[in-house]
Each structure stands twice: as C-alpha cells, then as structure tokens.
Amino acid sequence: MSELWEKVLNFFNYIGDHSGCHQIPERCFTVKGYTFPMCTRCTGALLGQIAACVLAGFKVVLNPISGIIMLSIMGADWLLQRLGIKQSTNFRRFITGIIGGFGLFTLYFNIGIFIFKIIF
C-alpha cells in the first residue's frame, strides 16, 4: 500500500470513527482491493458538505427549505432501507449522501447567518 493511500485511509478512518459511521464493509467502496473506511452514504455526505462549503465561498447558498428537502431525500433512502421496503445500493447511498450532505451544510450555514444577524 502506498504511503499516500495509507494516509488517506487513516484520515477517513478517523472521521468515520468519530462521526457515527457504521463502517459496514459491504456498504463501503472498495478500490484496488482496499475497502474505504467510511460507508458510501457517509462518504457522499462528507463530499456534499465540502462541495456546499466551496460554493458558499463563491456566495452560492441555497435557502433553508432546499436544505431540508435535500436532507429529507437522504433520510427517505435510509428509512426505506431500514423498514425493509426497498434495499438501497451503494451508488444510491452515495448520491443521496451527497445530496443530504449538501443540504446539511446549507442548514448549518443558514442557521449560522441567522444567529450572526441576531447577535450583531
């Protein structure tokens, strides 16, 4: 295993351990025989939050209702799977994770702006 790949895995393993990710191997990406240390949904959520953060730097922020809807999409996928109604796939978990992560950051950002306006 390359030193860089090992550092990447250790970083995501740390995040997974401290974020509540279940890290079930069947629900994680596998690249060249190495299993990613975060599940696909958590990986997507992390990437969605990073993407939303980057866009916020360019003053592109959605309204809170959009954030709630986006977070609900991820929640609906989880709930359908949890209730045994429809088995989710890693691809769908990843996509809904990205959407949910984007929505979560949107809510965080809007709440932060709201609090900032109240204080100042």
XYZ file of C-alpha atoms in Angstrom:
120
model
C 0.000 0.000 0.000
C 1.360 3.421 -0.909
C 2.126 5.875 1.858
C -0.298 8.463 0.423
C -3.167 5.950 0.196
C -2.474 4.855 3.774
C -2.681 8.487 4.949
C -5.970 8.970 3.089
C -7.415 5.801 4.629
C -6.265 6.810 8.110
C -7.837 10.262 7.697
C -11.202 8.842 6.625
C -10.989 6.113 9.238
C -10.586 8.822 11.897
C -13.599 10.717 10.512
C -15.649 7.507 10.319
C -14.785 6.529 13.873
C -15.802 9.936 15.201
C -18.868 10.624 13.063
C -21.030 7.646 13.944
C -20.449 5.856 10.645
C -21.216 2.135 10.979
C -18.372 1.253 8.569
C -20.011 -1.980 7.375
C -17.565 -3.291 4.732
C -20.331 -4.304 2.261
C -21.567 -0.711 2.292
C -18.140 0.816 1.682
C -16.349 1.465 -1.582
C -13.521 -0.902 -2.452
C -10.699 0.400 -4.644
C -7.935 -1.921 -5.859
C -8.652 -4.374 -3.057
C -8.717 -1.739 -0.302
C -12.002 -1.097 1.465
C -12.747 2.542 2.155
C -13.092 3.132 5.913
C -16.377 5.074 5.641
C -19.656 3.823 4.239
C -20.810 5.182 0.896
C -23.559 7.346 2.430
C -21.150 8.997 4.896
C -18.570 9.444 2.134
C -21.210 11.135 -0.015
C -22.378 13.303 2.893
C -18.816 14.439 3.555
C -18.282 15.273 -0.133
C -21.643 17.086 -0.279
C -20.716 19.218 2.715
C -17.323 20.031 1.194
C -18.964 20.973 -2.124
C -21.522 23.198 -0.371
C -18.739 24.830 1.646
C -16.765 25.584 -1.513
C -19.846 27.026 -3.221
C -20.583 29.143 -0.136
C -17.144 30.655 -0.645
C -18.446 31.839 -4.011
C -21.624 33.151 -2.330
C -23.789 30.336 -3.686
C -26.018 29.219 -0.819
C -29.458 27.643 -1.039
C -32.352 28.622 1.183
C -33.152 26.580 4.310
C -36.216 24.909 2.741
C -33.989 23.495 -0.008
C -31.621 22.212 2.683
C -34.467 20.459 4.484
C -35.708 18.879 1.253
C -32.203 17.683 0.357
C -31.657 16.229 3.819
C -35.070 14.548 3.613
C -34.061 12.772 0.394
C -31.167 11.095 2.202
C -33.404 10.335 5.171
C -36.057 8.786 2.933
C -33.497 6.468 1.326
C -32.290 5.418 4.775
C -35.844 4.916 6.077
C -36.954 2.833 3.080
C -33.957 0.587 3.582
C -34.368 0.435 7.367
C -38.027 -0.577 7.082
C -37.135 -3.238 4.509
C -39.334 -1.631 1.843
C -36.531 -1.132 -0.682
C -32.908 -2.210 -0.429
C -30.582 0.672 -1.211
C -27.477 0.265 -3.358
C -24.065 1.749 -2.674
C -24.483 4.053 -5.666
C -27.834 5.349 -4.386
C -26.424 5.694 -0.853
C -23.542 7.732 -2.273
C -25.777 10.037 -4.355
C -28.316 10.584 -1.565
C -25.381 11.124 0.810
C -24.042 13.903 -1.410
C -27.495 15.480 -1.596
C -28.021 15.141 2.161
C -24.570 16.480 2.999
C -25.162 19.482 0.766
C -28.497 20.056 2.480
C -26.986 19.687 5.945
C -24.301 22.299 5.269
C -26.996 24.561 3.795
C -28.910 24.347 7.062
C -25.780 24.896 9.162
C -24.845 27.929 7.090
C -28.319 29.483 7.210
C -28.604 28.899 10.964
C -25.169 30.475 11.412
C -26.233 33.537 9.383
C -29.458 33.794 11.416
C -27.563 33.671 14.720
C -24.979 36.147 13.423
C -27.755 38.615 12.499
C -29.328 38.281 15.956
C -26.047 38.861 17.782
C -24.743 41.671 15.566
